[in-house]
Short mmCIF file of C-alpha atoms in Angstrom, two decimals:
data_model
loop_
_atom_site.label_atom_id
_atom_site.label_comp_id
_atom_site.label_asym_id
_atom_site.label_seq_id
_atom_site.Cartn_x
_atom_site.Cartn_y
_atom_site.Cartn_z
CA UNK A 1 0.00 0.00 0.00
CA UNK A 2 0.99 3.10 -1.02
CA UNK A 3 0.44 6.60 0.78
CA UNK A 4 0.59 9.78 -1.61
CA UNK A 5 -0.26 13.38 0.19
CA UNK A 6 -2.00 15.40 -2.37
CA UNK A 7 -0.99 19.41 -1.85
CA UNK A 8 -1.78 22.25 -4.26
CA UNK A 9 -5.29 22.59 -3.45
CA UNK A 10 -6.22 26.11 -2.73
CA UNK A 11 -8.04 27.42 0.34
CA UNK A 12 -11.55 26.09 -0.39
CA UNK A 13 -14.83 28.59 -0.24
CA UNK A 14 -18.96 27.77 -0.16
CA UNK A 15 -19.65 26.17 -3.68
CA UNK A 16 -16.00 25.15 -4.62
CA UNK A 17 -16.35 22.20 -5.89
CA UNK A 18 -14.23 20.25 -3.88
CA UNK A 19 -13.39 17.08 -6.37
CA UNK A 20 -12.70 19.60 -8.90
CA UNK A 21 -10.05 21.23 -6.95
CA UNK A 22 -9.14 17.69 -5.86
CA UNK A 23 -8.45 16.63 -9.71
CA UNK A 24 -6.27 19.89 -10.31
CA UNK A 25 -4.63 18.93 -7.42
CA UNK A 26 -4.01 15.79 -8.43
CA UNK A 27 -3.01 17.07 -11.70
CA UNK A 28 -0.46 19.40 -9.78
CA UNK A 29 1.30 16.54 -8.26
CA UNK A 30 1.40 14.33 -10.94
CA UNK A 31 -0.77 11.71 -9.52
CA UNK A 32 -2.53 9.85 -12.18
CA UNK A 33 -5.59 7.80 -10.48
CA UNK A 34 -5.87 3.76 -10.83
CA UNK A 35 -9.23 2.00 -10.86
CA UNK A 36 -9.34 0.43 -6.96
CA UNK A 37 -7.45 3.70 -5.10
CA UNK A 38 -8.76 4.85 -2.25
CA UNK A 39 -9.12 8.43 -1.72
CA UNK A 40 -9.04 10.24 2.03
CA UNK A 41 -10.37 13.76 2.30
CA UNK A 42 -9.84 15.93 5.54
CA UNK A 43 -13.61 16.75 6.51
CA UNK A 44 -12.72 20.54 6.79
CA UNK A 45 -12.77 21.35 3.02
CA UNK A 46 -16.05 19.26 2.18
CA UNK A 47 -17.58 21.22 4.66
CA UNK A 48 -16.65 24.55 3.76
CA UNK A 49 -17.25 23.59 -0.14
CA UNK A 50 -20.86 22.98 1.20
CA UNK A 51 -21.11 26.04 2.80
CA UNK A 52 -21.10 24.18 6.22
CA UNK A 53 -19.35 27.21 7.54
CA UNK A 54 -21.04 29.50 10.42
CA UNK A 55 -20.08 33.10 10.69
CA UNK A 56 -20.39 33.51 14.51
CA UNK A 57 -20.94 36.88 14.54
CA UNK A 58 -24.58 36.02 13.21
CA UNK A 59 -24.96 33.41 15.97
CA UNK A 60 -27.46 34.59 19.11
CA UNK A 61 -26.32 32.13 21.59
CA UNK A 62 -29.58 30.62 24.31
CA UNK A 63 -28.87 30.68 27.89
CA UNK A 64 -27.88 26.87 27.66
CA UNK A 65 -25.17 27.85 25.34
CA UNK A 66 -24.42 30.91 27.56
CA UNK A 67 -24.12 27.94 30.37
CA UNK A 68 -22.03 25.89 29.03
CA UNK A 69 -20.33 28.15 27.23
CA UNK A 70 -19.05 29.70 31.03
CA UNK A 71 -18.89 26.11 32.35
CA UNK A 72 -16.39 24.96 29.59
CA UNK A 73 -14.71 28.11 28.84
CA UNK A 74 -15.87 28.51 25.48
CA UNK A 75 -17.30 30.73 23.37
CA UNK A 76 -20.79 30.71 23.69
CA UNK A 77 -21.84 31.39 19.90
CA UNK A 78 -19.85 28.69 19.30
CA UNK A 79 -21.13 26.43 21.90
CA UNK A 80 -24.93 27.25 20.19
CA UNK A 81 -24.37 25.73 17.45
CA UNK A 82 -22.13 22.51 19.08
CA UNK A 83 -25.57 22.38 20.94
CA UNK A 84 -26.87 22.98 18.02
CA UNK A 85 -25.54 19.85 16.10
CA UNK A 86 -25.70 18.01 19.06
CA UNK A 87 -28.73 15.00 19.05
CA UNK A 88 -27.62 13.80 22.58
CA UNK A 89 -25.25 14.59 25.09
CA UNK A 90 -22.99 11.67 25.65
CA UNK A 91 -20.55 13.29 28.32
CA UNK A 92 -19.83 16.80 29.86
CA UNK A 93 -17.02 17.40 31.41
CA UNK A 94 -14.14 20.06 30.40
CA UNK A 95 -15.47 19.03 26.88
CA UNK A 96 -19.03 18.04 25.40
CA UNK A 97 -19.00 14.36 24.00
CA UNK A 98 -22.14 14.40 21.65
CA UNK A 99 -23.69 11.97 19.41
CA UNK A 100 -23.96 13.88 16.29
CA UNK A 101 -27.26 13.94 14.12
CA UNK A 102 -25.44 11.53 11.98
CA UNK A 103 -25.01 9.14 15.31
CA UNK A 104 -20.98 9.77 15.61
CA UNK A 105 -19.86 10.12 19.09
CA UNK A 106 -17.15 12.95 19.54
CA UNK A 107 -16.28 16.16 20.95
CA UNK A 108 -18.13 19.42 20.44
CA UNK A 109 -20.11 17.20 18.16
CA UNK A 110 -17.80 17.89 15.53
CA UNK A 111 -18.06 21.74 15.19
CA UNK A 112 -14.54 23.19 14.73
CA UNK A 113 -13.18 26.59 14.46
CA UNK A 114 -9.52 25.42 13.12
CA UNK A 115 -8.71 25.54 9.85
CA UNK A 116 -11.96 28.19 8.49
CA UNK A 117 -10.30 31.49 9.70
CA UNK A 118 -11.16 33.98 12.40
CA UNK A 119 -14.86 34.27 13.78
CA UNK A 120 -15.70 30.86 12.00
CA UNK A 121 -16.81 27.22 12.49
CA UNK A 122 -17.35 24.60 10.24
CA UNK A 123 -19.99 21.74 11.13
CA UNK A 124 -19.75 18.38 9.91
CA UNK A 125 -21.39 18.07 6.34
CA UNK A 126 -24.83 17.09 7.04
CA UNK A 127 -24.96 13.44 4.55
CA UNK A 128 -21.07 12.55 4.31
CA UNK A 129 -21.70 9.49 2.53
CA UNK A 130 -23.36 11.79 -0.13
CA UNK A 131 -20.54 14.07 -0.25
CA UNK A 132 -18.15 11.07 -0.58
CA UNK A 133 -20.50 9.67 -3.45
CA UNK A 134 -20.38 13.02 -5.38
CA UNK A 135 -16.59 13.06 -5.29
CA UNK A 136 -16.21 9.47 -6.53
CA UNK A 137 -18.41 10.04 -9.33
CA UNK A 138 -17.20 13.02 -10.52
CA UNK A 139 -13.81 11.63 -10.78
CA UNK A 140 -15.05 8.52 -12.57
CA UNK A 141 -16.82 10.87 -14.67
CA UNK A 142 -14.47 13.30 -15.25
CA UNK A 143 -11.49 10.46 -15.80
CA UNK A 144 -13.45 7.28 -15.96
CA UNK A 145 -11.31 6.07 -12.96
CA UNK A 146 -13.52 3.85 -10.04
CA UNK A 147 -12.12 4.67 -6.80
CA UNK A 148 -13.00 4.69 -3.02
CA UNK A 149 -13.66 8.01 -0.84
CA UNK A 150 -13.51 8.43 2.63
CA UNK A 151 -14.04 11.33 4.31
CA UNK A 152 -12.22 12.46 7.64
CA UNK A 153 -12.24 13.84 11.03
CA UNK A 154 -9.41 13.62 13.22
CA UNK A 155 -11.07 13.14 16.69
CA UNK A 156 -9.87 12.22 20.56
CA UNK A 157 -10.77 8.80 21.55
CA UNK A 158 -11.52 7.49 25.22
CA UNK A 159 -8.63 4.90 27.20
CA UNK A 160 -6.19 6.60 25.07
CA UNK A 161 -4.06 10.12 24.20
CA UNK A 162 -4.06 11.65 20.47
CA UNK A 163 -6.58 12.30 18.33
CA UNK A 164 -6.31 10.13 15.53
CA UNK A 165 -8.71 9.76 11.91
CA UNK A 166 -11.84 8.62 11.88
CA UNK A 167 -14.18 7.70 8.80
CA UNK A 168 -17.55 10.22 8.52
CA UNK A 169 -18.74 9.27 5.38
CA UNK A 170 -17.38 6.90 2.79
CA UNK A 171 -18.39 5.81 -0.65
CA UNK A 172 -17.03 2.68 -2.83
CA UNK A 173 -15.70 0.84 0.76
CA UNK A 174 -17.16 -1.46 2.83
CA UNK A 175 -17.64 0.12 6.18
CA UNK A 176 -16.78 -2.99 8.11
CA UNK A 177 -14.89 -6.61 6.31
CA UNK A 178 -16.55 -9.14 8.02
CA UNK A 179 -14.75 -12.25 9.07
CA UNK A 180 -17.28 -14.57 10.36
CA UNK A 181 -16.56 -18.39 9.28
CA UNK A 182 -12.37 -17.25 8.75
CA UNK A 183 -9.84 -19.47 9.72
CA UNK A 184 -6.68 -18.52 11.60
CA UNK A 185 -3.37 -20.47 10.60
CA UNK A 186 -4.76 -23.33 13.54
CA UNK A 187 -7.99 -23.37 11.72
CA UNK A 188 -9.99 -21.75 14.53
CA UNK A 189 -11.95 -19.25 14.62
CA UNK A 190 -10.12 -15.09 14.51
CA UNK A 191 -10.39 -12.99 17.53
CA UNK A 192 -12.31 -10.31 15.95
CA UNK A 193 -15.80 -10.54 13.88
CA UNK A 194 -14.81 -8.09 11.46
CA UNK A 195 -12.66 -5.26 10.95
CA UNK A 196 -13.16 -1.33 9.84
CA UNK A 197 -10.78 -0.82 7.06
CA UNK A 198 -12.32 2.66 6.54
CA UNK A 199 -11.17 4.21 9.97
CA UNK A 200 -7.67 2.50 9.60
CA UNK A 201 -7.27 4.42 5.98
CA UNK A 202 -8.47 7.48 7.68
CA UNK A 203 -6.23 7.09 11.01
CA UNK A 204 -2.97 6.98 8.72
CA UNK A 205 -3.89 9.51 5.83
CA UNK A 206 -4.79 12.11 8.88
CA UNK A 207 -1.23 11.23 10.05
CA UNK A 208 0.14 12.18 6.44
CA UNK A 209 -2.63 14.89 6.30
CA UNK A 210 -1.29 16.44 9.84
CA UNK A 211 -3.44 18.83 11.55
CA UNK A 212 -3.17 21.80 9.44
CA UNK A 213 -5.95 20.58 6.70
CA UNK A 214 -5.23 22.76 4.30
CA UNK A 215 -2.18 21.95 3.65
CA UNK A 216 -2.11 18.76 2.34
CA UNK A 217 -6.49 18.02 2.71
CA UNK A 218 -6.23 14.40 0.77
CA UNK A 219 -4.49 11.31 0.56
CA UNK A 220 -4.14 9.07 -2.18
CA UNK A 221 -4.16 5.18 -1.41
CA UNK A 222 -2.71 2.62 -3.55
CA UNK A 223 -3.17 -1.13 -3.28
CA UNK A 224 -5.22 -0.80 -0.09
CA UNK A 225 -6.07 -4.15 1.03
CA UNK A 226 -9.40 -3.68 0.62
CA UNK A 227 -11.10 -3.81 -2.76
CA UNK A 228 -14.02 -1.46 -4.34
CA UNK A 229 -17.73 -2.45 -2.77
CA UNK A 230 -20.78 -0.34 -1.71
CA UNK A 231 -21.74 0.44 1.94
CA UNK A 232 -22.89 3.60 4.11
CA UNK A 233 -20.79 4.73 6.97
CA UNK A 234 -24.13 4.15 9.55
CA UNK A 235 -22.99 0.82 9.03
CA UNK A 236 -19.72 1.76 11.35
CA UNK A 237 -21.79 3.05 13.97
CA UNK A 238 -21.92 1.07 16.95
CA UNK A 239 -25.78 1.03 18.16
CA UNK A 240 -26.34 2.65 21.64
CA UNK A 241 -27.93 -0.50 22.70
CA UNK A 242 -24.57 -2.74 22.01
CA UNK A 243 -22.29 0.21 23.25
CA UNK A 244 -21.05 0.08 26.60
CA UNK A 245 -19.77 3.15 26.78
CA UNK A 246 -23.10 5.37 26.03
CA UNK B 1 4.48 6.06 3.01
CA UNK B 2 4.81 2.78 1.78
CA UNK B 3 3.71 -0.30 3.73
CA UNK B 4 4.97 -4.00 3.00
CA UNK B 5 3.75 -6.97 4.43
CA UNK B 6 6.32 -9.65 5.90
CA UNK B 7 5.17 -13.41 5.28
CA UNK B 8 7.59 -16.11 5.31
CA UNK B 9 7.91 -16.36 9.02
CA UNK B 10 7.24 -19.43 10.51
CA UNK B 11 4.77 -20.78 12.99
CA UNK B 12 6.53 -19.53 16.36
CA UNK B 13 7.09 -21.12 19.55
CA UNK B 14 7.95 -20.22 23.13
CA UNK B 15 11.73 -19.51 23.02
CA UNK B 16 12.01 -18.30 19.34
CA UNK B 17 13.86 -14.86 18.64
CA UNK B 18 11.28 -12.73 17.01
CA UNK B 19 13.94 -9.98 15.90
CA UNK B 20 15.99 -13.61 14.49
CA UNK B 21 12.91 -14.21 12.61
CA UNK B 22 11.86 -10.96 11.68
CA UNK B 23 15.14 -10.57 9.52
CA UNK B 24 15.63 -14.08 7.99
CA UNK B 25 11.38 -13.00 6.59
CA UNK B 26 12.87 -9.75 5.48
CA UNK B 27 14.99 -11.58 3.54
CA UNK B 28 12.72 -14.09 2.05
CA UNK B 29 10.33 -10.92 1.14
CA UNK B 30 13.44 -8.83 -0.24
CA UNK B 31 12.84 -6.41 1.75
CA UNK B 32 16.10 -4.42 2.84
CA UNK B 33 15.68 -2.19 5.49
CA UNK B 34 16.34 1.53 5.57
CA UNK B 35 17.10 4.05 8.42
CA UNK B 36 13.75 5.74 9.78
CA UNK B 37 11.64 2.38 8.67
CA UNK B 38 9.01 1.83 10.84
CA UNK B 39 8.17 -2.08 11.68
CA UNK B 40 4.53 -2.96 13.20
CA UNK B 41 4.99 -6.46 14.53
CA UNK B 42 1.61 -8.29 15.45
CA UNK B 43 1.24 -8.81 19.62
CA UNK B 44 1.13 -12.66 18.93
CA UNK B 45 4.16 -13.51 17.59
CA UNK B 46 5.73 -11.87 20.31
CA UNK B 47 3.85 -12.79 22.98
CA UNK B 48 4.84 -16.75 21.64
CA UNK B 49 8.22 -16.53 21.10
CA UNK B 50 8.29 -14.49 25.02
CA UNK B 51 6.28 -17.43 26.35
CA UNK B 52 3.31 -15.83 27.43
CA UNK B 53 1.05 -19.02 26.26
CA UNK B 54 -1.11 -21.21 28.78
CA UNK B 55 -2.11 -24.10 28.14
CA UNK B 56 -5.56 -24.07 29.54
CA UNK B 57 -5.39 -28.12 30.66
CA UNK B 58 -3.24 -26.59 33.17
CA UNK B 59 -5.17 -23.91 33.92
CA UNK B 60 -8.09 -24.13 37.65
CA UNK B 61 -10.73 -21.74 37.50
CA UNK B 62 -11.38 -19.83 40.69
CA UNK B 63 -15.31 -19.78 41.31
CA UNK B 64 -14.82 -16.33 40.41
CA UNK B 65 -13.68 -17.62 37.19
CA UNK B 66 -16.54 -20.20 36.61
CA UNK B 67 -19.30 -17.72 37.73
CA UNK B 68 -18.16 -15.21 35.11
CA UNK B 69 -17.31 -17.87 32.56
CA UNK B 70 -21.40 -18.98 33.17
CA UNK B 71 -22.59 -15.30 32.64
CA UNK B 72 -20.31 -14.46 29.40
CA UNK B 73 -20.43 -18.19 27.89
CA UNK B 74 -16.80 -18.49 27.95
CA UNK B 75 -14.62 -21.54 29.29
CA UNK B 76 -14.03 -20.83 32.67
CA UNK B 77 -10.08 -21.43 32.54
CA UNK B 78 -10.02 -18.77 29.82
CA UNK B 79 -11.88 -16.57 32.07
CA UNK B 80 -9.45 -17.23 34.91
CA UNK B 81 -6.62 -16.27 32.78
CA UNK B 82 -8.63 -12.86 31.71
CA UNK B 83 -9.29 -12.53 35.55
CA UNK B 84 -5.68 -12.63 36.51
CA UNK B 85 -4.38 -10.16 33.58
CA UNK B 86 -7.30 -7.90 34.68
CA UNK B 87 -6.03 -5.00 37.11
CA UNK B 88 -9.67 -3.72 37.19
CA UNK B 89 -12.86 -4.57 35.54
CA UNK B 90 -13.71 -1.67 33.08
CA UNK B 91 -17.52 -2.93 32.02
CA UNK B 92 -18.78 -6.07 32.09
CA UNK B 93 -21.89 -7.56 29.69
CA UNK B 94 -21.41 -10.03 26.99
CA UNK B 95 -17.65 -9.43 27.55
CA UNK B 96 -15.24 -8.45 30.30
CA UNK B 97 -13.84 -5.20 28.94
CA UNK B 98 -10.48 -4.79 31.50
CA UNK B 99 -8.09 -2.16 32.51
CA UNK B 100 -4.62 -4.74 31.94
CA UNK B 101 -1.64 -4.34 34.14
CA UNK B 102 -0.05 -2.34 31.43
CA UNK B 103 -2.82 0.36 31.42
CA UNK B 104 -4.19 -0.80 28.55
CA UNK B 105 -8.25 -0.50 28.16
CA UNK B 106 -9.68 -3.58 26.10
CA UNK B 107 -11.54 -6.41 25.81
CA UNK B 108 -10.75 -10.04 27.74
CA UNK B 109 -7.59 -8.11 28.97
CA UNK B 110 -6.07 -8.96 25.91
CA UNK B 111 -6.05 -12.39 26.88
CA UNK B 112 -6.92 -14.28 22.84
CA UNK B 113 -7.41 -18.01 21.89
CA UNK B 114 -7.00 -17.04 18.06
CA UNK B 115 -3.69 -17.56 16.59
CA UNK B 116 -1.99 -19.85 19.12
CA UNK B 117 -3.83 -23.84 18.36
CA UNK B 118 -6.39 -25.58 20.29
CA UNK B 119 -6.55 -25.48 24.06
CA UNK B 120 -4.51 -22.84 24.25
CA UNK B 121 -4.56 -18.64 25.16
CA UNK B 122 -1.82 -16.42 24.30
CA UNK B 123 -1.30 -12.89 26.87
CA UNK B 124 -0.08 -9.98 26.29
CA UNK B 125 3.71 -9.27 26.31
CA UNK B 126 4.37 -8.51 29.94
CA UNK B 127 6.44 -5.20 28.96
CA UNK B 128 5.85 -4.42 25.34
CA UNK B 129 8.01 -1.62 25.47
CA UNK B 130 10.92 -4.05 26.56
CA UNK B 131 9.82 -6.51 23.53
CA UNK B 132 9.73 -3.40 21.29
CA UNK B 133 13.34 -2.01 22.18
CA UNK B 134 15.14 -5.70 21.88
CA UNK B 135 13.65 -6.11 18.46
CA UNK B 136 14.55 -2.20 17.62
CA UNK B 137 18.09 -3.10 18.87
CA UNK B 138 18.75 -6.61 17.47
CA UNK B 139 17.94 -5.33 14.08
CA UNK B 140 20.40 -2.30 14.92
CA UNK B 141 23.14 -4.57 15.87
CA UNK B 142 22.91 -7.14 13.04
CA UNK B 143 22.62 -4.86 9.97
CA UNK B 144 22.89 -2.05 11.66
CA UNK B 145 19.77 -0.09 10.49
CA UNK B 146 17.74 2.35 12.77
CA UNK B 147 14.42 1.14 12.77
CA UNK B 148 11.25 2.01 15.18
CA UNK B 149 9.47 -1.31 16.45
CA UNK B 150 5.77 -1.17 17.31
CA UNK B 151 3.83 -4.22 18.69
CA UNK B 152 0.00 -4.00 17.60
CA UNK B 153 -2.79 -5.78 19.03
CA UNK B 154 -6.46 -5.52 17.31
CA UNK B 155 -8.94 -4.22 19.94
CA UNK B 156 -12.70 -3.32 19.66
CA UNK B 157 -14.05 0.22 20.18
CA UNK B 158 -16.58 2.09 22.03
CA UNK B 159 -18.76 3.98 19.44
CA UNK B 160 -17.64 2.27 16.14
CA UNK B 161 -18.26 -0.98 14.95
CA UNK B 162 -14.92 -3.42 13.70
CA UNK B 163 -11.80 -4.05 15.55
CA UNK B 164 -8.42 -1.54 14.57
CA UNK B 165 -5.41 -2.15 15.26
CA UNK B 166 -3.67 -0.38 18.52
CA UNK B 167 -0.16 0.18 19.42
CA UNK B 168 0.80 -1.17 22.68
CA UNK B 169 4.64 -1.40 22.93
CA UNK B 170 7.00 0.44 21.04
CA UNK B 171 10.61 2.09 20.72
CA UNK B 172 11.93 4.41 18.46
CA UNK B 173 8.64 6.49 17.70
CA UNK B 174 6.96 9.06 20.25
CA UNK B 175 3.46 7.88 21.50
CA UNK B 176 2.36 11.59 20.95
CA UNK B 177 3.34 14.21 18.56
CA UNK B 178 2.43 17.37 20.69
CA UNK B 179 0.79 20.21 18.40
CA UNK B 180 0.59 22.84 21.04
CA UNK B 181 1.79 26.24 19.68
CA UNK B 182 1.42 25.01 15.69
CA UNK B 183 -0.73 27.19 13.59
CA UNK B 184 -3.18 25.99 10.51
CA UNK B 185 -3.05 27.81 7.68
CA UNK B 186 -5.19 30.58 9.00
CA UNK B 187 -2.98 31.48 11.77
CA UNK B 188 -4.90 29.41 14.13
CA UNK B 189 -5.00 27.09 17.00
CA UNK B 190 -5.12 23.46 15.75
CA UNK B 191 -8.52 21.74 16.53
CA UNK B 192 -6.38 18.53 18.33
CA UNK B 193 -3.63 19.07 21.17
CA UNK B 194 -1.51 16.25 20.03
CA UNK B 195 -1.83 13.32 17.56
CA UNK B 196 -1.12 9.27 17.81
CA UNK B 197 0.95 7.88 15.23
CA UNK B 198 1.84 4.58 16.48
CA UNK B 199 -1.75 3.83 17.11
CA UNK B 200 -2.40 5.28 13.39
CA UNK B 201 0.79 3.12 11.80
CA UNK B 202 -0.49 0.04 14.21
CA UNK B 203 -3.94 0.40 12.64
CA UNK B 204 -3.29 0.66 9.06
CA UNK B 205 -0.76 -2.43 9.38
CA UNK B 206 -3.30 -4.54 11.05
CA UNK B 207 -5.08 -3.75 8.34
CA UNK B 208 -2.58 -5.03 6.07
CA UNK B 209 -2.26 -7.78 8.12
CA UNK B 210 -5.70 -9.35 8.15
CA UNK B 211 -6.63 -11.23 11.37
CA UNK B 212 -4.97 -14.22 10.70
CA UNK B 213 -1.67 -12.86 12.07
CA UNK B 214 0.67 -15.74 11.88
CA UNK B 215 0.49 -15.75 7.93
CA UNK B 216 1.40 -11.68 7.96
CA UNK B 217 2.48 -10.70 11.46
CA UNK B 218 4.47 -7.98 10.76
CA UNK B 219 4.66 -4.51 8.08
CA UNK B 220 7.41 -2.41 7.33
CA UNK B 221 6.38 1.47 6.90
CA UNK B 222 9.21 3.25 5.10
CA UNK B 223 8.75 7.13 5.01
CA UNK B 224 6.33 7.06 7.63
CA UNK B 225 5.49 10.88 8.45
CA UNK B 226 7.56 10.76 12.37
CA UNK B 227 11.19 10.31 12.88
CA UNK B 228 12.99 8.24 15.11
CA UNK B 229 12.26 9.18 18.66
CA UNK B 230 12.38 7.70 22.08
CA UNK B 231 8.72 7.20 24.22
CA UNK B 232 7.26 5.00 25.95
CA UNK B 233 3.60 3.32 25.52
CA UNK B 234 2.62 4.69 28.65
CA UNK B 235 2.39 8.19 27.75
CA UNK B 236 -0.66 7.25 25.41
CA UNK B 237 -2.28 6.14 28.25
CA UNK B 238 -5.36 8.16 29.19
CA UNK B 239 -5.08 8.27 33.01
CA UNK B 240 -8.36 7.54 34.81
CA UNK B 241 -9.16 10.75 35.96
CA UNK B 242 -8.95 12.11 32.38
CA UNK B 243 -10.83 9.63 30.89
CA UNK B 244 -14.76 9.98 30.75
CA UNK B 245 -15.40 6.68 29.82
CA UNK B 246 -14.65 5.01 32.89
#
């Protein structure tokens, strides 16, 4: 498997169209495509290509938000709309843990005020496995290459230090390989009932990526061992009822 | 980045010299090493070769052991061994999710039938760092290439659906890569404090890997974005009182 950072790609505004920019980019670093690569994109430029980009200035926080806004130390306009995006509160501590609308767990339910500029936040895109499926089919019909998306998020993780990438919307992966009925070299059964190839693509391109998503906001994946199938990212989600951790 | 999957080790038994092995498969696969390389070697093989396998024929289950094997449906000398590797029990429903010696937070307390023949359970390497740092220097001293060593194991998550693969020794890579005081491309604070990379190199290995560890239990990653650094697992420890999850 093969890692390629793909740079070049300017700073991306509402309505960009974000596999455009990802082609000319592409283009810039002389990355020609192969039918079966996987693509990772950082979160924060689908997001603002959507327009999922809040001017705070235009935010009127409620008196929850003013609340926890004082109780965490954070801006309050900013803690609106974390509340905001929010479906449930999963944890409050120095830091909200919300299940998102989409049913991801993570902090400030995924609103983020890095990598947007001064005075702004960008939320999560609201269908990621839709923005994932536009990207892929643009560049198969733009190039006639069939490749995998993920999207990204780089989030903290309980039991352990580091944020690390995550998977929010994929399209042209399976979410999860299962491996019910495999053998191990002793012919008995594996540990594990399957395994989530999309979050292990997405924990190493965020490490190429770094933190700075504009920089270098997609990875290129050759060879992944994983080949080209349908599936939706809800598939990843761990249901509250066999969580025990919710 | 670049990862390569080693095969062409063999089956290996209490006593063995992983590092030993590690090379001669190296040199089946043609793979030379370079400076910098990164090597993810799967918990198993290591935890064999170290010795860390009961036979559970040998094994008497405390009652504590057989009441808990009743609830979970597990053999009761299994769940002894789980018990005794368990410093504290973390949750408990259809499985024992432990807090190990080590720190670690994870399922049967890492304690895994898979990958070690009938009858038998291997456990976790008793310091992983230690197992880490004699592979790191073995392969120093006999071809004298500076290499960073991390053990994986494949753990379950809360939230997410799939087992990834998790660091949990290592030597010659820090557990954290501290982004305090770095700015994104806006001049900003970065969304994340610090980042994981052995847990991201451990996952996407694993993933090349498969489940069946013994037929690929171990990856080189050459250009892996973090240089050679000292650390110990530890420090990617979430301590208790900063965890919310438990």
């Amino acid at each position: 498997m093969i890692t390629t950072p793909v740079t070049e790609i300017p700073l991306v505004s509402p309505g960009d169209d974000v596999g455009g920019l990802l082609l000319n980019g592409l283009s810039e670093n002389e990355i020609e495509l192969e039918n079966g690569d996987m693509i990772v994109v950082a979160q924060t430029i689908v997001s603002k290509a959507e327009g999922n980009v809040v001017n705070l200035e235009s935010v009127r926080p409620s008196s929850e938000a003013e609340r926890f806004g004082e109780e965490l130390g954070k801006d309050p306009r900013k803690m609106e709309m974390i509340l905001r995006e929010t479906e449930s509160i999963v944890r409050q501590a120095h830091v909200l843990i919300s299940q998102t609308k989409h049913g991801f767990v993570c902090a400030n339910a995924g609103v983020d005020s890095s990598n947007v500029g001064e005075g702004k936040v960008t939320l999560l895109p609201r269908d990621p496995d839709r923005s994932a499926k536009e990207i892929r089919d643009l560049i198969l019909e733009e190039i006639g290459k069939r490749v995998g998306v993920i999207i990204s998020d780089s989030w903290g993780r309980p039991f352990r230090l580091g944020a690390v990438g995550f998977a929010i919307g994929i399209a042209g992966i399976k979410p999860l390989e299962d491996l019910r009925g495999r053998k191990d070299a002793y012919g008995r059964e594996l540990k594990s009932t399957s395994v989530a190839p999309p979050d292990a693509l997405a924990a190493v391109a965020s490490l190429d990526m770094g933190e700075a998503d504009e920089k270098i906001p997609a990875v290129v994946i050759r060879d992944p061992p994983c080949e080209l199938k349908e599936g939706s990212i809800s598939d990843l989600i761990r249901s509250e009822e066999k969580d025990l951790f919710r």
